[in-house]
């Protein structure tokens, strides 16, 4: 542990050109043991908010919440050509493949334009709906020029049909940490259609679900799950493993722990033969 921190520190200190965001991304974390979610607040000064924060994500979204859906953020998603998928050790991330170049998708939040920097996957989902986890949660991470963050979340559940959107991604996944793969085309405009132009999403102000758990993130969690085939899911899950942060308490939730403590009933082993 100490050695890892020392090495990360030397790496950070010696690469003067990296931006603050990139430094944040270099934090070594995982989903089990001493670098797992219960200890993320110990990883750095900045990540203390993982424990002390009052607006942490993910949360359990209730039927009550779903009575007030988001005002849809105006969105424009275009198909992305020649992109890259990257295995960062905790998830598979799809980005333009070129540093500082966003993917061709934007949303408008409070009149400001947010660009899609990357999207990635969590298995099982991080957010829950009425206590239930979904098999996959996709996070589309949008930022403004001054680094405000908004995340559009899309659930997927295993069903009979393949997801056309997922097909080119799961066809050739980067299997090992730091592996990269080229993807010819990603149908982002098809995804926007699948999620009905973000017209059925719950919005709230939360945080990044990975260290440093920075707050002030505007979430749009699409309530309806998309469908992936079992093979598509298992292919992705084999690479991402378990990478889902536990449900966070809300400071302004009057029912508090009741639905957080409710067992998730998520059973990955139902897929194992
Ligand atoms: C989504 O937006 C496009 C472009 O504005 C429109 O043509 C389409 O009908 C919308 N679809 C839905 C499901 O709202
Ligand atoms: C907490 O309350 C505020 C204001 O009432 C609301 O806007 C916000 O979405 C709530 N947060 C959550 C996580 O429900
Ligand atoms: Zn995420």
PDB file of C-alpha atoms and ligand atoms in Angstrom:
ATOM      1  CA  UNK A   1       0.000   0.000   0.000  1.00  0.00           C
ATOM      2  CA  UNK A   2       2.608   2.534   1.108  1.00  0.00           C
ATOM      3  CA  UNK A   3       4.728   1.723  -1.912  1.00  0.00           C
ATOM      4  CA  UNK A   4       1.783   2.210  -4.259  1.00  0.00           C
ATOM      5  CA  UNK A   5       1.044   5.623  -2.769  1.00  0.00           C
ATOM      6  CA  UNK A   6       4.669   6.647  -2.921  1.00  0.00           C
ATOM      7  CA  UNK A   7       4.919   5.621  -6.561  1.00  0.00           C
ATOM      8  CA  UNK A   8       1.680   7.400  -7.465  1.00  0.00           C
ATOM      9  CA  UNK A   9       2.950  10.468  -5.682  1.00  0.00           C
ATOM     10  CA  UNK A  10       6.235  10.445  -7.572  1.00  0.00           C
ATOM     11  CA  UNK A  11       4.408   9.932 -10.851  1.00  0.00           C
ATOM     12  CA  UNK A  12       2.043  12.808 -10.121  1.00  0.00           C
ATOM     13  CA  UNK A  13       4.777  15.107  -8.927  1.00  0.00           C
ATOM     14  CA  UNK A  14       6.953  14.400 -11.949  1.00  0.00           C
ATOM     15  CA  UNK A  15       4.323  14.916 -14.655  1.00  0.00           C
ATOM     16  CA  UNK A  16       3.828  18.628 -14.388  1.00  0.00           C
ATOM     17  CA  UNK A  17       1.616  18.894 -17.443  1.00  0.00           C
ATOM     18  CA  UNK A  18      -1.288  16.798 -16.143  1.00  0.00           C
ATOM     19  CA  UNK A  19      -4.451  18.717 -15.335  1.00  0.00           C
ATOM     20  CA  UNK A  20      -6.229  18.537 -12.004  1.00  0.00           C
ATOM     21  CA  UNK A  21      -8.815  16.188 -13.484  1.00  0.00           C
ATOM     22  CA  UNK A  22      -6.207  13.785 -14.733  1.00  0.00           C
ATOM     23  CA  UNK A  23      -4.526  13.731 -11.342  1.00  0.00           C
ATOM     24  CA  UNK A  24      -7.844  12.833  -9.758  1.00  0.00           C
ATOM     25  CA  UNK A  25      -8.216   9.931 -12.159  1.00  0.00           C
ATOM     26  CA  UNK A  26      -4.860   8.522 -11.114  1.00  0.00           C
ATOM     27  CA  UNK A  27      -6.038   7.744  -7.578  1.00  0.00           C
ATOM     28  CA  UNK A  28      -5.560   3.994  -7.052  1.00  0.00           C
ATOM     29  CA  UNK A  29      -8.837   2.512  -5.903  1.00  0.00           C
ATOM     30  CA  UNK A  30     -10.826  -0.674  -6.228  1.00  0.00           C
ATOM     31  CA  UNK A  31     -13.920  -2.463  -4.994  1.00  0.00           C
ATOM     32  CA  UNK A  32     -12.507  -4.791  -2.331  1.00  0.00           C
ATOM     33  CA  UNK A  33     -10.268  -4.595   0.716  1.00  0.00           C
ATOM     34  CA  UNK A  34      -8.159  -1.651   1.803  1.00  0.00           C
ATOM     35  CA  UNK A  35      -8.728   0.304  -1.418  1.00  0.00           C
ATOM     36  CA  UNK A  36     -12.444  -0.640  -1.548  1.00  0.00           C
ATOM     37  CA  UNK A  37     -15.437   1.729  -1.173  1.00  0.00           C
ATOM     38  CA  UNK A  38     -15.507   1.587   2.655  1.00  0.00           C
ATOM     39  CA  UNK A  39     -11.987   3.077   2.662  1.00  0.00           C
ATOM     40  CA  UNK A  40     -12.107   5.530  -0.227  1.00  0.00           C
ATOM     41  CA  UNK A  41     -12.142   8.481   2.204  1.00  0.00           C
ATOM     42  CA  UNK A  42      -8.624   7.472   3.280  1.00  0.00           C
ATOM     43  CA  UNK A  43      -7.105   7.588  -0.215  1.00  0.00           C
ATOM     44  CA  UNK A  44      -6.394  11.336  -0.359  1.00  0.00           C
ATOM     45  CA  UNK A  45      -7.212  14.617   1.328  1.00  0.00           C
ATOM     46  CA  UNK A  46      -9.746  15.381  -1.385  1.00  0.00           C
ATOM     47  CA  UNK A  47     -11.480  11.993  -1.131  1.00  0.00           C
ATOM     48  CA  UNK A  48     -12.473  12.547   2.532  1.00  0.00           C
ATOM     49  CA  UNK A  49     -15.815  13.693   1.141  1.00  0.00           C
ATOM     50  CA  UNK A  50     -16.521  10.038   0.202  1.00  0.00           C
ATOM     51  CA  UNK A  51     -17.312   9.661   3.936  1.00  0.00           C
ATOM     52  CA  UNK A  52     -18.251  13.150   5.070  1.00  0.00           C
ATOM     53  CA  UNK A  53     -20.303  14.231   2.038  1.00  0.00           C
ATOM     54  CA  UNK A  54     -24.008  14.931   2.345  1.00  0.00           C
ATOM     55  CA  UNK A  55     -24.906  14.512  -1.330  1.00  0.00           C
ATOM     56  CA  UNK A  56     -23.180  11.289  -2.265  1.00  0.00           C
ATOM     57  CA  UNK A  57     -24.103   8.923  -5.084  1.00  0.00           C
ATOM     58  CA  UNK A  58     -25.443   6.374  -5.891  1.00  0.00           C
ATOM     59  CA  UNK A  59     -28.831   6.433  -4.177  1.00  0.00           C
ATOM     60  CA  UNK A  60     -31.939   4.300  -4.113  1.00  0.00           C
ATOM     61  CA  UNK A  61     -34.590   5.993  -6.236  1.00  0.00           C
ATOM     62  CA  UNK A  62     -38.136   5.473  -4.951  1.00  0.00           C
ATOM     63  CA  UNK A  63     -41.577   5.550  -6.569  1.00  0.00           C
ATOM     64  CA  UNK A  64     -42.054   8.861  -4.779  1.00  0.00           C
ATOM     65  CA  UNK A  65     -38.981  10.273  -6.543  1.00  0.00           C
ATOM     66  CA  UNK A  66     -40.235   9.076  -9.899  1.00  0.00           C
ATOM     67  CA  UNK A  67     -43.336  11.235  -9.549  1.00  0.00           C
ATOM     68  CA  UNK A  68     -41.125  14.217 -10.376  1.00  0.00           C
ATOM     69  CA  UNK A  69     -39.036  13.459 -13.413  1.00  0.00           C
ATOM     70  CA  UNK A  70     -36.409  15.787 -14.825  1.00  0.00           C
ATOM     71  CA  UNK A  71     -37.159  18.556 -17.237  1.00  0.00           C
ATOM     72  CA  UNK A  72     -35.368  16.892 -20.172  1.00  0.00           C
ATOM     73  CA  UNK A  73     -31.987  18.516 -20.802  1.00  0.00           C
ATOM     74  CA  UNK A  74     -31.809  19.500 -24.488  1.00  0.00           C
ATOM     75  CA  UNK A  75     -29.491  16.918 -26.009  1.00  0.00           C
ATOM     76  CA  UNK A  76     -27.708  16.332 -29.295  1.00  0.00           C
ATOM     77  CA  UNK A  77     -25.973  12.990 -29.817  1.00  0.00           C
ATOM     78  CA  UNK A  78     -24.176  12.168 -33.066  1.00  0.00           C
ATOM     79  CA  UNK A  79     -22.587   8.906 -34.072  1.00  0.00           C
ATOM     80  CA  UNK A  80     -18.957   8.661 -33.073  1.00  0.00           C
ATOM     81  CA  UNK A  81     -16.422   7.234 -35.506  1.00  0.00           C
ATOM     82  CA  UNK A  82     -13.018   5.686 -34.751  1.00  0.00           C
ATOM     83  CA  UNK A  83     -13.231   5.812 -30.996  1.00  0.00           C
ATOM     84  CA  UNK A  84     -11.357   3.798 -28.378  1.00  0.00           C
ATOM     85  CA  UNK A  85     -12.346   1.613 -25.495  1.00  0.00           C
ATOM     86  CA  UNK A  86      -9.936   1.539 -22.600  1.00  0.00           C
ATOM     87  CA  UNK A  87      -9.640  -0.766 -19.590  1.00  0.00           C
ATOM     88  CA  UNK A  88      -8.587   1.416 -16.649  1.00  0.00           C
ATOM     89  CA  UNK A  89      -8.559  -1.462 -14.180  1.00  0.00           C
ATOM     90  CA  UNK A  90     -11.993  -0.652 -12.748  1.00  0.00           C
ATOM     91  CA  UNK A  91     -14.181  -0.303 -15.818  1.00  0.00           C
ATOM     92  CA  UNK A  92     -14.241  -0.131 -19.598  1.00  0.00           C
ATOM     93  CA  UNK A  93     -14.324   3.462 -20.749  1.00  0.00           C
ATOM     94  CA  UNK A  94     -15.146   4.638 -24.270  1.00  0.00           C
ATOM     95  CA  UNK A  95     -13.656   7.954 -25.336  1.00  0.00           C
ATOM     96  CA  UNK A  96     -12.611   9.712 -28.560  1.00  0.00           C
ATOM     97  CA  UNK A  97      -9.125   8.213 -28.334  1.00  0.00           C
ATOM     98  CA  UNK A  98      -7.655  11.706 -28.564  1.00  0.00           C
ATOM     99  CA  UNK A  99      -6.691  13.611 -25.455  1.00  0.00           C
ATOM    100  CA  UNK A 100      -8.923  16.623 -24.796  1.00  0.00           C
ATOM    101  CA  UNK A 101     -11.328  15.736 -27.620  1.00  0.00           C
ATOM    102  CA  UNK A 102     -14.877  14.972 -26.425  1.00  0.00           C
ATOM    103  CA  UNK A 103     -17.274  12.551 -28.086  1.00  0.00           C
ATOM    104  CA  UNK A 104     -19.859  14.182 -30.410  1.00  0.00           C
ATOM    105  CA  UNK A 105     -22.671  14.502 -27.858  1.00  0.00           C
ATOM    106  CA  UNK A 106     -23.841  17.431 -25.762  1.00  0.00           C
ATOM    107  CA  UNK A 107     -26.518  18.232 -23.211  1.00  0.00           C
ATOM    108  CA  UNK A 108     -27.637  21.632 -21.963  1.00  0.00           C
ATOM    109  CA  UNK A 109     -28.040  22.076 -18.228  1.00  0.00           C
ATOM    110  CA  UNK A 110     -29.246  25.472 -16.998  1.00  0.00           C
ATOM    111  CA  UNK A 111     -28.330  26.988 -20.339  1.00  0.00           C
ATOM    112  CA  UNK A 112     -24.764  25.690 -20.275  1.00  0.00           C
ATOM    113  CA  UNK A 113     -23.336  23.220 -22.780  1.00  0.00           C
ATOM    114  CA  UNK A 114     -21.810  20.031 -21.440  1.00  0.00           C
ATOM    115  CA  UNK A 115     -19.643  17.798 -23.704  1.00  0.00           C
ATOM    116  CA  UNK A 116     -19.502  14.024 -23.467  1.00  0.00           C
ATOM    117  CA  UNK A 117     -15.972  13.183 -22.294  1.00  0.00           C
ATOM    118  CA  UNK A 118     -16.430   9.430 -21.968  1.00  0.00           C
ATOM    119  CA  UNK A 119     -18.863   6.735 -20.973  1.00  0.00           C
ATOM    120  CA  UNK A 120     -18.276   3.573 -18.968  1.00  0.00           C
ATOM    121  CA  UNK A 121     -20.093   0.733 -17.250  1.00  0.00           C
ATOM    122  CA  UNK A 122     -20.820  -0.555 -13.752  1.00  0.00           C
ATOM    123  CA  UNK A 123     -21.921  -4.133 -13.049  1.00  0.00           C
ATOM    124  CA  UNK A 124     -24.336  -4.397 -11.343  1.00  0.00           C
ATOM    125  CA  UNK A 125     -25.971  -0.958 -11.422  1.00  0.00           C
ATOM    126  CA  UNK A 126     -24.985   1.581  -8.778  1.00  0.00           C
ATOM    127  CA  UNK A 127     -28.330   3.370  -8.536  1.00  0.00           C
ATOM    128  CA  UNK A 128     -31.283   1.278  -7.546  1.00  0.00           C
ATOM    129  CA  UNK A 129     -34.988   1.758  -8.203  1.00  0.00           C
ATOM    130  CA  UNK A 130     -37.169   0.767  -5.251  1.00  0.00           C
ATOM    131  CA  UNK A 131     -34.285  -1.275  -3.891  1.00  0.00           C
ATOM    132  CA  UNK A 132     -33.652  -3.151  -7.114  1.00  0.00           C
ATOM    133  CA  UNK A 133     -30.305  -3.235  -8.888  1.00  0.00           C
ATOM    134  CA  UNK A 134     -30.105  -3.629 -12.670  1.00  0.00           C
ATOM    135  CA  UNK A 135     -27.481  -5.785 -14.367  1.00  0.00           C
ATOM    136  CA  UNK A 136     -25.556  -2.864 -15.890  1.00  0.00           C
ATOM    137  CA  UNK A 137     -25.450   0.902 -15.411  1.00  0.00           C
ATOM    138  CA  UNK A 138     -23.858   3.042 -18.095  1.00  0.00           C
ATOM    139  CA  UNK A 139     -22.525   6.460 -17.110  1.00  0.00           C
ATOM    140  CA  UNK A 140     -22.216   9.129 -19.786  1.00  0.00           C
ATOM    141  CA  UNK A 141     -19.955  11.748 -18.231  1.00  0.00           C
ATOM    142  CA  UNK A 142     -20.463  15.295 -19.524  1.00  0.00           C
ATOM    143  CA  UNK A 143     -18.434  18.344 -18.474  1.00  0.00           C
ATOM    144  CA  UNK A 144     -18.376  22.070 -19.130  1.00  0.00           C
ATOM    145  CA  UNK A 145     -15.173  23.919 -19.961  1.00  0.00           C
ATOM    146  CA  UNK A 146     -14.856  24.879 -16.279  1.00  0.00           C
ATOM    147  CA  UNK A 147     -15.255  21.234 -15.213  1.00  0.00           C
ATOM    148  CA  UNK A 148     -18.833  21.167 -13.966  1.00  0.00           C
ATOM    149  CA  UNK A 149     -20.041  17.580 -14.267  1.00  0.00           C
ATOM    150  CA  UNK A 150     -23.353  16.050 -15.293  1.00  0.00           C
ATOM    151  CA  UNK A 151     -23.871  12.311 -15.671  1.00  0.00           C
ATOM    152  CA  UNK A 152     -26.593  10.610 -17.695  1.00  0.00           C
ATOM    153  CA  UNK A 153     -27.145   7.086 -16.352  1.00  0.00           C
ATOM    154  CA  UNK A 154     -28.685   4.274 -18.398  1.00  0.00           C
ATOM    155  CA  UNK A 155     -29.700   0.904 -16.935  1.00  0.00           C
ATOM    156  CA  UNK A 156     -29.549  -2.401 -18.804  1.00  0.00           C
ATOM    157  CA  UNK A 157     -31.082  -5.714 -17.832  1.00  0.00           C
ATOM    158  CA  UNK A 158     -30.487  -9.105 -19.393  1.00  0.00           C
ATOM    159  CA  UNK A 159     -33.295 -10.073 -21.750  1.00  0.00           C
ATOM    160  CA  UNK A 160     -33.923 -11.961 -24.951  1.00  0.00           C
ATOM    161  CA  UNK A 161     -32.598  -9.383 -27.385  1.00  0.00           C
ATOM    162  CA  UNK A 162     -29.148  -8.008 -28.092  1.00  0.00           C
ATOM    163  CA  UNK A 163     -28.480  -4.343 -27.576  1.00  0.00           C
ATOM    164  CA  UNK A 164     -27.517  -2.815 -30.916  1.00  0.00           C
ATOM    165  CA  UNK A 165     -25.793  -0.009 -29.080  1.00  0.00           C
ATOM    166  CA  UNK A 166     -23.638  -2.404 -27.037  1.00  0.00           C
ATOM    167  CA  UNK A 167     -22.764  -4.717 -29.926  1.00  0.00           C
ATOM    168  CA  UNK A 168     -19.653  -2.921 -31.260  1.00  0.00           C
ATOM    169  CA  UNK A 169     -18.385  -2.360 -27.703  1.00  0.00           C
ATOM    170  CA  UNK A 170     -18.661  -5.913 -26.400  1.00  0.00           C
ATOM    171  CA  UNK A 171     -17.495  -7.437 -29.712  1.00  0.00           C
ATOM    172  CA  UNK A 172     -13.854  -6.791 -28.828  1.00  0.00           C
ATOM    173  CA  UNK A 173     -13.352  -5.673 -25.239  1.00  0.00           C
ATOM    174  CA  UNK A 174     -10.036  -4.530 -23.740  1.00  0.00           C
ATOM    175  CA  UNK A 175      -9.593  -7.466 -21.382  1.00  0.00           C
ATOM    176  CA  UNK A 176      -6.583  -6.485 -19.279  1.00  0.00           C
ATOM    177  CA  UNK A 177      -5.837  -3.285 -17.370  1.00  0.00           C
ATOM    178  CA  UNK A 178      -4.439  -0.588 -19.703  1.00  0.00           C
ATOM    179  CA  UNK A 179      -5.546  -2.469 -22.845  1.00  0.00           C
ATOM    180  CA  UNK A 180      -7.114  -0.368 -25.616  1.00  0.00           C
ATOM    181  CA  UNK A 181      -9.317  -1.353 -28.539  1.00  0.00           C
ATOM    182  CA  UNK A 182     -10.441   0.589 -31.604  1.00  0.00           C
ATOM    183  CA  UNK A 183     -14.175   0.830 -32.284  1.00  0.00           C
ATOM    184  CA  UNK A 184     -15.271   1.810 -35.779  1.00  0.00           C
ATOM    185  CA  UNK A 185     -18.578   3.417 -34.856  1.00  0.00           C
ATOM    186  CA  UNK A 186     -20.725   4.031 -31.787  1.00  0.00           C
ATOM    187  CA  UNK A 187     -24.416   4.766 -32.366  1.00  0.00           C
ATOM    188  CA  UNK A 188     -24.868   7.561 -29.854  1.00  0.00           C
ATOM    189  CA  UNK A 189     -27.857   9.016 -31.708  1.00  0.00           C
ATOM    190  CA  UNK A 190     -29.533   5.589 -31.485  1.00  0.00           C
ATOM    191  CA  UNK A 191     -28.857   5.585 -27.751  1.00  0.00           C
ATOM    192  CA  UNK A 192     -30.534   8.982 -27.384  1.00  0.00           C
ATOM    193  CA  UNK A 193     -33.579   7.553 -29.171  1.00  0.00           C
ATOM    194  CA  UNK A 194     -33.497   4.467 -26.909  1.00  0.00           C
ATOM    195  CA  UNK A 195     -33.614   6.695 -23.841  1.00  0.00           C
ATOM    196  CA  UNK A 196     -36.383   8.840 -25.367  1.00  0.00           C
ATOM    197  CA  UNK A 197     -34.325  12.033 -25.450  1.00  0.00           C
ATOM    198  CA  UNK A 198     -33.857  11.807 -21.657  1.00  0.00           C
ATOM    199  CA  UNK A 199     -37.559  12.483 -21.106  1.00  0.00           C
ATOM    200  CA  UNK A 200     -37.960   9.747 -18.463  1.00  0.00           C
ATOM    201  CA  UNK A 201     -35.126  10.471 -16.067  1.00  0.00           C
ATOM    202  CA  UNK A 202     -34.903  11.279 -12.373  1.00  0.00           C
ATOM    203  CA  UNK A 203     -32.618  14.220 -11.633  1.00  0.00           C
ATOM    204  CA  UNK A 204     -30.784  15.099  -8.425  1.00  0.00           C
ATOM    205  CA  UNK A 205     -27.570  16.703  -7.283  1.00  0.00           C
ATOM    206  CA  UNK A 206     -25.096  14.029  -6.192  1.00  0.00           C
ATOM    207  CA  UNK A 207     -21.454  13.071  -6.542  1.00  0.00           C
ATOM    208  CA  UNK A 208     -18.974  11.063  -8.572  1.00  0.00           C
ATOM    209  CA  UNK A 209     -19.402   7.403  -7.561  1.00  0.00           C
ATOM    210  CA  UNK A 210     -15.636   6.846  -7.618  1.00  0.00           C
ATOM    211  CA  UNK A 211     -12.941   8.589  -5.558  1.00  0.00           C
ATOM    212  CA  UNK A 212     -12.571  11.488  -4.928  1.00  0.00           C
ATOM    213  CA  UNK A 213     -16.446  11.371  -4.782  1.00  0.00           C
ATOM    214  CA  UNK A 214     -16.638  15.081  -5.700  1.00  0.00           C
ATOM    215  CA  UNK A 215     -20.104  16.577  -5.151  1.00  0.00           C
ATOM    216  CA  UNK A 216     -22.082  19.009  -7.317  1.00  0.00           C
ATOM    217  CA  UNK A 217     -22.735  16.437 -10.040  1.00  0.00           C
ATOM    218  CA  UNK A 218     -26.102  16.836 -11.816  1.00  0.00           C
ATOM    219  CA  UNK A 219     -27.501  13.350 -12.369  1.00  0.00           C
ATOM    220  CA  UNK A 220     -30.076  12.241 -14.920  1.00  0.00           C
ATOM    221  CA  UNK A 221     -30.935   8.633 -14.149  1.00  0.00           C
ATOM    222  CA  UNK A 222     -33.111   7.109 -16.878  1.00  0.00           C
ATOM    223  CA  UNK A 223     -35.726   5.060 -15.111  1.00  0.00           C
ATOM    224  CA  UNK A 224     -36.397   2.428 -17.792  1.00  0.00           C
ATOM    225  CA  UNK A 225     -33.836  -0.295 -18.429  1.00  0.00           C
ATOM    226  CA  UNK A 226     -32.535  -1.135 -21.903  1.00  0.00           C
ATOM    227  CA  UNK A 227     -32.110  -4.776 -22.895  1.00  0.00           C
ATOM    228  CA  UNK A 228     -28.835  -6.675 -23.411  1.00  0.00           C
ATOM    229  CA  UNK A 229     -28.441 -10.333 -24.265  1.00  0.00           C
ATOM    230  CA  UNK A 230     -26.961 -12.721 -21.724  1.00  0.00           C
ATOM    231  CA  UNK A 231     -23.805 -13.126 -23.845  1.00  0.00           C
ATOM    232  CA  UNK A 232     -23.316  -9.366 -24.111  1.00  0.00           C
ATOM    233  CA  UNK A 233     -23.745  -8.988 -20.370  1.00  0.00           C
ATOM    234  CA  UNK A 234     -21.453 -11.862 -19.428  1.00  0.00           C
ATOM    235  CA  UNK A 235     -18.770 -10.596 -21.835  1.00  0.00           C
ATOM    236  CA  UNK A 236     -18.803  -7.161 -20.219  1.00  0.00           C
ATOM    237  CA  UNK A 237     -19.097  -8.499 -16.671  1.00  0.00           C
ATOM    238  CA  UNK A 238     -16.087 -10.740 -17.211  1.00  0.00           C
ATOM    239  CA  UNK A 239     -13.995  -7.636 -17.849  1.00  0.00           C
ATOM    240  CA  UNK A 240     -15.534  -5.148 -15.393  1.00  0.00           C
ATOM    241  CA  UNK A 241     -16.069  -7.597 -12.512  1.00  0.00           C
ATOM    242  CA  UNK A 242     -17.955  -6.196  -9.528  1.00  0.00           C
ATOM    243  CA  UNK A 243     -17.542  -2.411  -9.715  1.00  0.00           C
ATOM    244  CA  UNK A 244     -20.528  -0.897  -7.964  1.00  0.00           C
ATOM    245  CA  UNK A 245     -20.345   1.489  -4.996  1.00  0.00           C
ATOM    246  CA  UNK A 246     -22.783   0.763  -2.171  1.00  0.00           C
ATOM    247  CA  UNK A 247     -25.971   2.828  -1.850  1.00  0.00           C
ATOM    248  CA  UNK A 248     -25.496   6.148  -0.054  1.00  0.00           C
ATOM    249  CA  UNK A 249     -27.779   7.719   2.528  1.00  0.00           C
ATOM    250  CA  UNK A 250     -29.455  10.952   1.542  1.00  0.00           C
ATOM    251  CA  UNK A 251     -29.236  13.825   3.967  1.00  0.00           C
ATOM    252  CA  UNK A 252     -32.764  14.988   3.144  1.00  0.00           C
ATOM    253  CA  UNK A 253     -34.413  11.606   2.969  1.00  0.00           C
ATOM    254  CA  UNK A 254     -37.082  11.251   5.624  1.00  0.00           C
ATOM    255  CA  UNK A 255     -37.398   7.504   5.189  1.00  0.00           C
ATOM    256  CA  UNK A 256     -33.600   7.314   5.587  1.00  0.00           C
ATOM    257  CA  UNK A 257     -32.035   3.964   6.109  1.00  0.00           C
ATOM    258  CA  UNK A 258     -35.168   1.960   5.517  1.00  0.00           C
ATOM    259  CA  UNK A 259     -34.732   1.504   1.797  1.00  0.00           C
ATOM    260  CA  UNK A 260     -30.951   1.628   1.851  1.00  0.00           C
ATOM    261  CA  UNK A 261     -30.865  -1.328   4.197  1.00  0.00           C
ATOM    262  CA  UNK A 262     -33.441  -3.156   2.167  1.00  0.00           C
ATOM    263  CA  UNK A 263     -31.602  -6.076   0.639  1.00  0.00           C
ATOM    264  CA  UNK A 264     -30.793  -5.542  -2.971  1.00  0.00           C
ATOM    265  CA  UNK A 265     -31.784  -9.068  -4.024  1.00  0.00           C
ATOM    266  CA  UNK A 266     -29.182  -8.802  -6.769  1.00  0.00           C
ATOM    267  CA  UNK A 267     -28.109 -12.326  -7.636  1.00  0.00           C
ATOM    268  CA  UNK A 268     -25.341 -12.521 -10.173  1.00  0.00           C
ATOM    269  CA  UNK A 269     -25.128 -16.274  -9.643  1.00  0.00           C
ATOM    270  CA  UNK A 270     -28.451 -16.718 -11.426  1.00  0.00           C
ATOM    271  CA  UNK A 271     -26.411 -16.364 -14.633  1.00  0.00           C
ATOM    272  CA  UNK A 272     -23.896 -19.079 -13.761  1.00  0.00           C
ATOM    273  CA  UNK A 273     -24.521 -22.529 -15.075  1.00  0.00           C
TER     274      UNK A 273
HETATM  275  C1  LIG B   1     -36.306  13.199 -29.825  1.00  0.00           C
HETATM  276  O1  LIG B   1     -35.893  14.421 -30.422  1.00  0.00           O
HETATM  277  C2  LIG B   1     -35.918  14.405 -31.841  1.00  0.00           C
HETATM  278  C3  LIG B   1     -35.279  15.686 -32.353  1.00  0.00           C
HETATM  279  O2  LIG B   1     -35.782  16.792 -31.673  1.00  0.00           O
HETATM  280  C4  LIG B   1     -37.348  14.196 -32.321  1.00  0.00           C
HETATM  281  O3  LIG B   1     -37.382  14.140 -33.732  1.00  0.00           O
HETATM  282  C5  LIG B   1     -37.877  12.889 -31.740  1.00  0.00           C
HETATM  283  O4  LIG B   1     -39.223  12.720 -32.070  1.00  0.00           O
HETATM  284  C6  LIG B   1     -37.724  12.866 -30.219  1.00  0.00           C
HETATM  285  N1  LIG B   1     -38.079  11.547 -29.736  1.00  0.00           N
HETATM  286  C7  LIG B   1     -38.731  11.345 -28.592  1.00  0.00           C
HETATM  287  C8  LIG B   1     -39.028   9.909 -28.240  1.00  0.00           C
HETATM  288  O5  LIG B   1     -39.070  12.236 -27.849  1.00  0.00           O
HETATM  289  C1  LIG B   2     -32.786  17.024  -1.518  1.00  0.00           C
HETATM  290  O1  LIG B   2     -33.693  18.117  -1.460  1.00  0.00           O
HETATM  291  C2  LIG B   2     -33.525  19.054  -2.469  1.00  0.00           C
HETATM  292  C3  LIG B   2     -34.441  20.232  -2.198  1.00  0.00           C
HETATM  293  O2  LIG B   2     -35.587  19.830  -1.552  1.00  0.00           O
HETATM  294  C4  LIG B   2     -33.777  18.408  -3.828  1.00  0.00           C
HETATM  295  O3  LIG B   2     -33.623  19.335  -4.874  1.00  0.00           O
HETATM  296  C5  LIG B   2     -32.803  17.286  -4.014  1.00  0.00           C
HETATM  297  O4  LIG B   2     -33.047  16.629  -5.240  1.00  0.00           O
HETATM  298  C6  LIG B   2     -32.896  16.316  -2.866  1.00  0.00           C
HETATM  299  N1  LIG B   2     -31.850  15.339  -2.966  1.00  0.00           N
HETATM  300  C7  LIG B   2     -32.126  14.071  -3.157  1.00  0.00           C
HETATM  301  C8  LIG B   2     -30.951  13.179  -3.258  1.00  0.00           C
HETATM  302  O5  LIG B   2     -33.258  13.637  -3.235  1.00  0.00           O
HETATM  303 ZN1  LIG B   3     -19.472   5.578 -13.245  1.00  0.00          ZN
END
